[in-house]
PDB file of C-alpha atoms in Angstrom:
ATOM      1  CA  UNK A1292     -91.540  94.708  74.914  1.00  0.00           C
ATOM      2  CA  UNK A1293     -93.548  92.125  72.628  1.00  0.00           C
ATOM      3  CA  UNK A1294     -97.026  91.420  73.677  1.00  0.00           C
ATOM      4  CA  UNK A1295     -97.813  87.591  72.706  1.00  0.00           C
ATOM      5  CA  UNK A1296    -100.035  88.623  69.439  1.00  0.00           C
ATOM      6  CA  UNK A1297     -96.911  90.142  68.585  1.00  0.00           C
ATOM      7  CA  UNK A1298     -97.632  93.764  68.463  1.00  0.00           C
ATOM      8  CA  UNK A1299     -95.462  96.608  69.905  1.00  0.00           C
ATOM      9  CA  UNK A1300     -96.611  98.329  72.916  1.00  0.00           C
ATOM     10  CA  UNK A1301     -94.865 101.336  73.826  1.00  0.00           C
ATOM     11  CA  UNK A1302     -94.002 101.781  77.588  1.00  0.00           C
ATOM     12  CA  UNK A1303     -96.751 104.043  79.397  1.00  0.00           C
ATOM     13  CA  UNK A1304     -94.972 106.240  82.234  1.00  0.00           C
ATOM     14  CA  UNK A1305     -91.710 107.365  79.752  1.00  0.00           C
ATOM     15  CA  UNK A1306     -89.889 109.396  81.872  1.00  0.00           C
ATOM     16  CA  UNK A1307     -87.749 111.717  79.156  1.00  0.00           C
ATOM     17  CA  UNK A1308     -87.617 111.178  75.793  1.00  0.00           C
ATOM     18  CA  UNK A1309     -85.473 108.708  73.876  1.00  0.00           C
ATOM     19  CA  UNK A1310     -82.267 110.126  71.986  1.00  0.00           C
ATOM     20  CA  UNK A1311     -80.959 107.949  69.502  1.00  0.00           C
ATOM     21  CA  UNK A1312     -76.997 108.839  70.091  1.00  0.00           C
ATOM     22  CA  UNK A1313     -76.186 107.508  66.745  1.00  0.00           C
ATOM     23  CA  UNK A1314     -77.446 109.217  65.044  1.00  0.00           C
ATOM     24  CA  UNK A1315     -76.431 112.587  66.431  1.00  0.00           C
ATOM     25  CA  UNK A1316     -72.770 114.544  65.417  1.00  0.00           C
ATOM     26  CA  UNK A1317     -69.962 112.793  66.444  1.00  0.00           C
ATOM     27  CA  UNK A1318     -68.466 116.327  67.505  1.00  0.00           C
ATOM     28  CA  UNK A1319     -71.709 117.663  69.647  1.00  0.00           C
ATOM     29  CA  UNK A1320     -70.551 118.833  73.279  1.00  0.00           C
ATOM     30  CA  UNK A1321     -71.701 118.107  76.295  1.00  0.00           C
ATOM     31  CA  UNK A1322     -73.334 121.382  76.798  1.00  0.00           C
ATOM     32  CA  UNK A1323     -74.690 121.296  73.232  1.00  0.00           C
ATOM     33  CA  UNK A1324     -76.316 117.667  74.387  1.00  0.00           C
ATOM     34  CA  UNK A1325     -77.498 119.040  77.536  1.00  0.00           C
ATOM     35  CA  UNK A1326     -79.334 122.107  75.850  1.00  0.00           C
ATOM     36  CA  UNK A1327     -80.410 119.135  72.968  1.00  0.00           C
ATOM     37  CA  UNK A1328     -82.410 117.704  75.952  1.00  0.00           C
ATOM     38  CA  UNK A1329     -83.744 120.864  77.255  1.00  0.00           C
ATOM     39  CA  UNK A1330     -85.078 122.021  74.373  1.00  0.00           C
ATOM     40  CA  UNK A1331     -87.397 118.271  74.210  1.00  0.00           C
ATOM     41  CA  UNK A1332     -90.814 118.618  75.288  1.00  0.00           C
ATOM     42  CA  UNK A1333     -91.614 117.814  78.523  1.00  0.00           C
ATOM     43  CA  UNK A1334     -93.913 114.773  78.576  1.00  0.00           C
ATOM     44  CA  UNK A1335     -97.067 115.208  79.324  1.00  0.00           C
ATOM     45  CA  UNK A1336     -99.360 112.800  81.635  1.00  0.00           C
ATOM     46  CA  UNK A1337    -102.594 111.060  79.984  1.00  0.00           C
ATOM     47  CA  UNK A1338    -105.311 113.023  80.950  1.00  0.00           C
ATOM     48  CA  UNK A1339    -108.672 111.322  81.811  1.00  0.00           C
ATOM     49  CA  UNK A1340    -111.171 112.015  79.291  1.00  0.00           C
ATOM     50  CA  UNK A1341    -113.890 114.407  80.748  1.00  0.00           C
ATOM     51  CA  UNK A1342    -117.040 113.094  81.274  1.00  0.00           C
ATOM     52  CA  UNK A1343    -119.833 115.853  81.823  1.00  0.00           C
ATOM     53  CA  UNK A1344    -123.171 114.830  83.557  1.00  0.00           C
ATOM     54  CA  UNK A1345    -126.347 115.228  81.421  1.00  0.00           C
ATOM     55  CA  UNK A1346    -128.204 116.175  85.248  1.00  0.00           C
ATOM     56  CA  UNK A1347    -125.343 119.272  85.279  1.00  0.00           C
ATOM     57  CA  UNK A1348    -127.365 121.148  82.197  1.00  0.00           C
ATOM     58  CA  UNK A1349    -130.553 119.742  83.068  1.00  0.00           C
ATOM     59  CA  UNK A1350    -130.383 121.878  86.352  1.00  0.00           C
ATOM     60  CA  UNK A1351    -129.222 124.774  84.982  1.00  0.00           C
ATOM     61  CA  UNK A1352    -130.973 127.876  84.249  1.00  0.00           C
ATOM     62  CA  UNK A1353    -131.474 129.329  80.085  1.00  0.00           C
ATOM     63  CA  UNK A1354    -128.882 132.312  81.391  1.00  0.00           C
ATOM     64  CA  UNK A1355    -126.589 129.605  82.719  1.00  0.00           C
ATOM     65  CA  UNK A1356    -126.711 127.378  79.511  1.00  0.00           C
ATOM     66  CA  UNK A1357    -126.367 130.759  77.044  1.00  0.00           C
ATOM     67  CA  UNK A1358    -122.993 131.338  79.027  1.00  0.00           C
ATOM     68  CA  UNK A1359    -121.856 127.858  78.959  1.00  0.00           C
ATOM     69  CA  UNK A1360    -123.041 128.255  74.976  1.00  0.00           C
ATOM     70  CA  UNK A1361    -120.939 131.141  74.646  1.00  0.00           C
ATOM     71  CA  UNK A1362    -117.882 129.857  76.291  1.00  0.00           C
ATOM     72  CA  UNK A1363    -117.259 126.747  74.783  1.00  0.00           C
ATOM     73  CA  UNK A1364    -118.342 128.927  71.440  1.00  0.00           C
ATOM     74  CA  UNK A1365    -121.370 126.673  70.336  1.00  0.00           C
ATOM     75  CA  UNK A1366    -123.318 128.884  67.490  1.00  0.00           C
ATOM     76  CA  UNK A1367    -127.200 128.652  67.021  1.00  0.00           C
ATOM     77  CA  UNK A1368    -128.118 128.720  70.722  1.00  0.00           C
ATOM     78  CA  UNK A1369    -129.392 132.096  70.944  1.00  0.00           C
ATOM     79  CA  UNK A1370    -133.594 132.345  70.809  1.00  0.00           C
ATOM     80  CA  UNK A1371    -134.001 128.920  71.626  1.00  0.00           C
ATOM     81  CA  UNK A1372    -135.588 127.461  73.961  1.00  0.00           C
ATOM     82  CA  UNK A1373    -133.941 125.836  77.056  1.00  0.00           C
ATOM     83  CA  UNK A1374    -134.705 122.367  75.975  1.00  0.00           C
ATOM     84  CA  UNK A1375    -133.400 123.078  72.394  1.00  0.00           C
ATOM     85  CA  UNK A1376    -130.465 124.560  74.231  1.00  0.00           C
ATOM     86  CA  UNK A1377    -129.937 121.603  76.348  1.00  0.00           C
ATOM     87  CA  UNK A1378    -130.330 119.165  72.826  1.00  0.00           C
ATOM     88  CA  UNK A1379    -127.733 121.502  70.915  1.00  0.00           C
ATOM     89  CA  UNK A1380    -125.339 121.732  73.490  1.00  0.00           C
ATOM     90  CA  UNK A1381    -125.483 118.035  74.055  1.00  0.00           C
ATOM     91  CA  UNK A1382    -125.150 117.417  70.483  1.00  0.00           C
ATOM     92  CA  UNK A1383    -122.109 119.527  70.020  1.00  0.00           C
ATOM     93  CA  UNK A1384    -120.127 118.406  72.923  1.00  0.00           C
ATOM     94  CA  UNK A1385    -120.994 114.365  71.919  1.00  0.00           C
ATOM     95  CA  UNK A1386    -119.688 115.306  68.454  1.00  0.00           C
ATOM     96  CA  UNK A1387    -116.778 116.744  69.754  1.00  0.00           C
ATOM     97  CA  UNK A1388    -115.776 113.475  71.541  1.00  0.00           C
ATOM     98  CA  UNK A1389    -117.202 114.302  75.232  1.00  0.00           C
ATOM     99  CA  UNK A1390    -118.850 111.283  76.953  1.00  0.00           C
ATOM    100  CA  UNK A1391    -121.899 112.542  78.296  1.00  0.00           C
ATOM    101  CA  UNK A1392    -123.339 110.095  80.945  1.00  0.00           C
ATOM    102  CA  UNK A1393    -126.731 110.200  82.058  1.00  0.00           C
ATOM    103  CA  UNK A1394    -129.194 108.085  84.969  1.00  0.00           C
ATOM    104  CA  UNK A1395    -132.465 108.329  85.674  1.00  0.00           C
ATOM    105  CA  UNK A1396    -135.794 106.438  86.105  1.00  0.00           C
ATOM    106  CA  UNK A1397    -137.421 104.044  82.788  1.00  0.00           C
ATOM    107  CA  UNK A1398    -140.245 104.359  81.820  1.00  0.00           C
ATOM    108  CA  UNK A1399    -141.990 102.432  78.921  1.00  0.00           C
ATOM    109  CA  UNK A1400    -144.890 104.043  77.222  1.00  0.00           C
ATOM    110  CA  UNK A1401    -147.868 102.142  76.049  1.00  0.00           C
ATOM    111  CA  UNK A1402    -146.480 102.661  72.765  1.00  0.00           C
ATOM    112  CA  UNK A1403    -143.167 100.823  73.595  1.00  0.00           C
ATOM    113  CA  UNK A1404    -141.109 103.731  73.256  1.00  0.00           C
ATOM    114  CA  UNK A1405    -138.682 103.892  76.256  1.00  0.00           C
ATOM    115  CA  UNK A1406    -137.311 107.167  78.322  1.00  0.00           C
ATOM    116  CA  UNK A1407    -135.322 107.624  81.281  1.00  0.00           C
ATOM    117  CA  UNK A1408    -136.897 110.486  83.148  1.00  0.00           C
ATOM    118  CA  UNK A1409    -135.254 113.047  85.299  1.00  0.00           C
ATOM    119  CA  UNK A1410    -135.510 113.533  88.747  1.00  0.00           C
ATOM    120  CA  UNK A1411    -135.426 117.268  88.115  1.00  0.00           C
ATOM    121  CA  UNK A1412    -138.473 117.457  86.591  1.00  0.00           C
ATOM    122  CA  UNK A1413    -140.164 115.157  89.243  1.00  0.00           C
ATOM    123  CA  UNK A1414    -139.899 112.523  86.763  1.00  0.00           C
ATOM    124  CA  UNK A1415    -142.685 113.234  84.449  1.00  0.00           C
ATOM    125  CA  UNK A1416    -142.488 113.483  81.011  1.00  0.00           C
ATOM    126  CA  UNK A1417    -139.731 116.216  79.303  1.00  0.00           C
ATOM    127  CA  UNK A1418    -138.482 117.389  76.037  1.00  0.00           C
ATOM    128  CA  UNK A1419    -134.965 116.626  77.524  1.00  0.00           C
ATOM    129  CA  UNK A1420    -135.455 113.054  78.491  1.00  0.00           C
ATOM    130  CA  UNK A1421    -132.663 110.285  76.996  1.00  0.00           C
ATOM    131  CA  UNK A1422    -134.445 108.148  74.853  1.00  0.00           C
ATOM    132  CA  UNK A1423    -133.609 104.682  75.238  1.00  0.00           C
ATOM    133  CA  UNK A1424    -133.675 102.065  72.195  1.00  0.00           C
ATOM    134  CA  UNK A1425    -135.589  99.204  72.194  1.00  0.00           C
ATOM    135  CA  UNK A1426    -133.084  97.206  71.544  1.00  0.00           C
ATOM    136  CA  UNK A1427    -131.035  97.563  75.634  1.00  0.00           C
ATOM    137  CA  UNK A1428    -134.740  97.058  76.788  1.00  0.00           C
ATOM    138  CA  UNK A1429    -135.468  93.922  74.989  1.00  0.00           C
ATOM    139  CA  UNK A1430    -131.684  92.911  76.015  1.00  0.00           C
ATOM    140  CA  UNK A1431    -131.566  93.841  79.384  1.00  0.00           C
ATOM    141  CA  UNK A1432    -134.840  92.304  80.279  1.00  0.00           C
ATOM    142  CA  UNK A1433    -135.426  96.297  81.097  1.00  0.00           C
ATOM    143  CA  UNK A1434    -139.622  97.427  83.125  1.00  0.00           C
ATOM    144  CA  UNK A1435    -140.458 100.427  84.134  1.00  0.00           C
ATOM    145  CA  UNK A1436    -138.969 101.767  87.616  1.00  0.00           C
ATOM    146  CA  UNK A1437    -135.432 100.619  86.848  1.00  0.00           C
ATOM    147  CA  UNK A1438    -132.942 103.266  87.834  1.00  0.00           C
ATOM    148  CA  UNK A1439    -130.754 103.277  84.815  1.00  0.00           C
ATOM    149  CA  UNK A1440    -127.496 104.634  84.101  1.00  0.00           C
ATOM    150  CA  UNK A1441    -125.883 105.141  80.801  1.00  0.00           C
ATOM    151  CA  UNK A1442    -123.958 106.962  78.082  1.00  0.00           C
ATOM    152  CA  UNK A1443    -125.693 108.816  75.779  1.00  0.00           C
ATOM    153  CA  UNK A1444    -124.226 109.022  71.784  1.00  0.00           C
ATOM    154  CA  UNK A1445    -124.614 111.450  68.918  1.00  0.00           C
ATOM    155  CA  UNK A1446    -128.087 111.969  67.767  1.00  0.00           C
ATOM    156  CA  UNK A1447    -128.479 110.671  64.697  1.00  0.00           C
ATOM    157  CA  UNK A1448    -130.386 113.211  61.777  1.00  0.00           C
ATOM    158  CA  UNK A1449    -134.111 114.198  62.507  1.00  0.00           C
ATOM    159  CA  UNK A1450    -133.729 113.198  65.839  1.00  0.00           C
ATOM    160  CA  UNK A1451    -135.372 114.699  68.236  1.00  0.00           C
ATOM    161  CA  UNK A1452    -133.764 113.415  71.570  1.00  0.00           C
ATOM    162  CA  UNK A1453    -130.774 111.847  72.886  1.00  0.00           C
ATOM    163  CA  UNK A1454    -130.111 108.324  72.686  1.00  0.00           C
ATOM    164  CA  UNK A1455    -128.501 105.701  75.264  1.00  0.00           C
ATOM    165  CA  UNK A1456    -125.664 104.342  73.629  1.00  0.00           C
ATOM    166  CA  UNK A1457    -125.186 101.450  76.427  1.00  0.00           C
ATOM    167  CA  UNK A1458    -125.926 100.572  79.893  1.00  0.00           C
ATOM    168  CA  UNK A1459    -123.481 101.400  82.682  1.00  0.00           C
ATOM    169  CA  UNK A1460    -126.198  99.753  85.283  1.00  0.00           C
ATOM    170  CA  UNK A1461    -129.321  99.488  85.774  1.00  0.00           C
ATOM    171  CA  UNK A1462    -130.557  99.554  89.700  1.00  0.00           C
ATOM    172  CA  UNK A1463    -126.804 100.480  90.892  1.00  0.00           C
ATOM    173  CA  UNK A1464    -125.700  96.979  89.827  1.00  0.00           C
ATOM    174  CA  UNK A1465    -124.187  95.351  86.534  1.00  0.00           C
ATOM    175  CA  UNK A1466    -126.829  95.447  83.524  1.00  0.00           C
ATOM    176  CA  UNK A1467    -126.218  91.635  82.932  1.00  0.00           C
ATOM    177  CA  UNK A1468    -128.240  89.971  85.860  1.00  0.00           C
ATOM    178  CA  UNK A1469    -131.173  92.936  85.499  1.00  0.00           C
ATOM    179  CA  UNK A1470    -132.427  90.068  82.318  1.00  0.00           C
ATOM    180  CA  UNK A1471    -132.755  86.967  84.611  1.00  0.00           C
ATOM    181  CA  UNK A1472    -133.794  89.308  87.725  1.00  0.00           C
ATOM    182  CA  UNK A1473    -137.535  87.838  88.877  1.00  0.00           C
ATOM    183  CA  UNK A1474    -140.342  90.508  88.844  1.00  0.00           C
ATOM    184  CA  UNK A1475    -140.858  91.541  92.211  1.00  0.00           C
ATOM    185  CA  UNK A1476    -144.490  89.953  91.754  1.00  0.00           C
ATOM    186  CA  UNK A1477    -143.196  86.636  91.677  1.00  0.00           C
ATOM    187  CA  UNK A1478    -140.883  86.800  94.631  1.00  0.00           C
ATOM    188  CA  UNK A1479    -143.925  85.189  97.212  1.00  0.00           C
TER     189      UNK A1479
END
C-alpha cells in the first residue's frame, strides 16, 4: 500500500502474521507448517497510552502516594513531604513517557508568573500548582479565571514545579478562539 509521499505504511489490524513460503523447506509437512504457525506470537492490539490525571495524586493522602511510590518502585520518596511526593512522582512517571494531563483555574500574579490552581485546595495558592509559561498566555490571549486544561511535560533542572506543555482548552472549548474572545467588560 503506497501512501502518495511514497512511504510504506504497514496495514494496522494484521490478523496473523505473514509467512514468506519461499523461503521455507521445500520438504516441511503440513503438520510441521501448522505447528510453524502456532508457535508465532499472537498479535497483540495497540494499547492506548495511559494518561493519569494530575487531580488523582493531588487528592490523595501522603500514605496513599508512599504506596503508589512503592508500587510503581519510585526511590527517594520516603521523608518527604506530600508536595515533594506529588513533584517526584510526577517527574518520574513524565520521564517514563506517561502523559499526565492536568485542568484547573489561571491565575496571573502581579509578577506575571502564571498558575493553574486546584480546586482541591479551594484554589488558593499551592506548592503543587502547574506552572504555566508565559509564552501559551501571551499566545492564547490567556486572564485570570480561565478554566484551563492541559498536558503537563518533564520539569526541566532546578525546577521547582510542573510545567504546561500545551493547551488542550481553555473554558471547555478549543484554545484558538480564547485569543480573539472579547473581555467580558466589553460585551455592553
Amino acid at each position: 500500500m503506497q501512501k502518495p509521499g511514497g512511504f510504506f505504511r504497514p496495514p494496522v489490524n494484521v490478523e496473523r502474521a505473514w509467512i514468506d513460503f519461499a523461503r521455507l523447506p521445500a520438504d516441511l509437512s503440513s503438520e510441521a507448517l501448522v505447528a510453524l504457525e502456532e508457535a508465532l506470537p499472537k498479535p497483540r492490539g495497540r494499547a492506548k497510552p495511559k494518561v493519569l490525571e494530575y487531580h488523582a495524586l493531588q487528592r490523595m493522602t501522603l500514605a496513599d502516594l508512599f504506596q503508589l511510590g512503592e508500587a510503581e518502585k519510585i526511590e527517594g520518596l520516603s521523608g518527604k513531604k506530600r508536595e515533594d511526593m506529588i513533584f517526584e512522582f510526577s517527574a518520574a512517571k513524565l520521564k517514563a513517557g506517561t502523559q499526565i494531563v492536568t485542568e484547573g483555574c489561571l491565575e496571573v500574579t502581579n509578577e506575571n508568573h502564571a498558575f493553574l490552581r486546584n480546586p482541591c485546595n479551594a484554589y488558593l495558592p499551592s506548592a503543587d500548582d502547574a506552572f504555566v509559561p508565559p509564552s501559551l498566555v501571551k499566545h492564547f490571549g490567556l486572564v485570570t479565571g480561565m478554566t484551563l486544561r492541559g498536558a503537563l511535560r518533564v520539569p526541566l533542572e532546578n525546577e521547582r514545579y510542573l510545567g504546561l506543555a500545551h493547551l488542550e482548552s481553555v473554558d471547555k472549548n478549543p484554545p484558538e478562539p480564547a485569543a480573539t474572545r472579547s473581555p467580558f467588560k466589553e460585551l455592553v
